[in-house]
Amino acid sequence: MTSGFGRWSATATHHSPLEDAQGILTGALMVTIGLSILAHLGFVTGGTAGLALIVSYATGWNVGIVFFLINLPFYGLAITRLGWAFTIKTFLAVACLSVLTALQPEYFTLGAVNPLVGAVLGGVLIGYGLLALYRHRASLGGVGILAIYLQDRLGWKAGLTQLAVDLVILVLSFAVADPVAIVYSIIGALVLNLWLAVNHRPDHYIAA
């Protein structure tokens, strides 16, 4: 069965609204924690989140608000190419992430974090969060929408598409981050996108 997320099992069962809600909330929460680790260390990441971090570092604006605003232009593509259900779920996921990111400093603070551990852990947590969203036919918008669309239409792996875009965004990060931080950021981005490339296999997942 073909969908906005690739070719699904023909016998796939559908998630209930409650299952979708917990999947979206859990995915957004995991991405929030992963981003908070990267931001705490002054690192960046790829995709829309990485672009939001770069803008936040440069302007001092709240990263959650920047992330929400950057995603707005992508909803047109989501509606026309991936459908209303996907778009609504993605909008809710982006809204959850924006709110959680804004609240995070008040309820979740970090102390000393080893840079390499932080880069790897941040990448894994964001990867897990995105995987949860993908399996509930949602994303965090932006590059995620484009990556899933290209996987559906051209068969390109979503993780590898995001990796290519992420590398471009990481190059842009030289304007706001020091070279050492960028090296660790690249490690985190590789962990994140290779995780998705290996684990985002719609044909192996039995629920939709």
Phi, psi and omega in degrees: 000125183267138179216186176293358183240020179104204183260113182266161176301136180295339181259015183298137172270160184260142175291145174283163177304323179294319178295320177298318182298314181291325179294317180293316181295316180296316179299315179296322180294317180295320178294321178301314180295317178299316179294323180296325177294314180296316180295323179300325181269358181077021180270171174235175175219185182264190177065194180297324179297319178295319177296321178296320178297318180299314179297320180296316178298321185284330187247338185085002179288155178297129185296328179296318179292317178300316180300316180298316183292320180298328184285340187306316182295340185277348183291332177298314177298319181298317182293312186285330186255331186240355173096163183292321182300313178299316183296316180296315179297319180294318177301317179295320179296317178296318179297317178300314180297319180297316180293313181297321179294322178292325182276339188308316182299335181279334188240348185214109180239154183243150175258226180285129179229127176299130184303316181293316178298318180297319180296315181292313182296318178300316179297318180294315181296317178295320177298315177300316181297315179295321179298318177299317180294316180300321182286349173250022178054051175219172175208185173256028173073194175054235181299328178300318178298313180297318182296317181291321178299315180292327176295320181292314187275323187245352180080010178285135178297132182301320182296321181287325176297315179296324180300317180297315179293321181299321180296323177295316181294322178295327175297319179296334184291348177301340181285340185233351183231154179280160185303322180296316178298324180291323177300313178295324178297320178296320177300313179298319180294321177297315178301312181301307188284326175292327176299315179293319181299324181280320191260341180274085181236088182304328181290346179260358185256134190259005176235152183228000000 
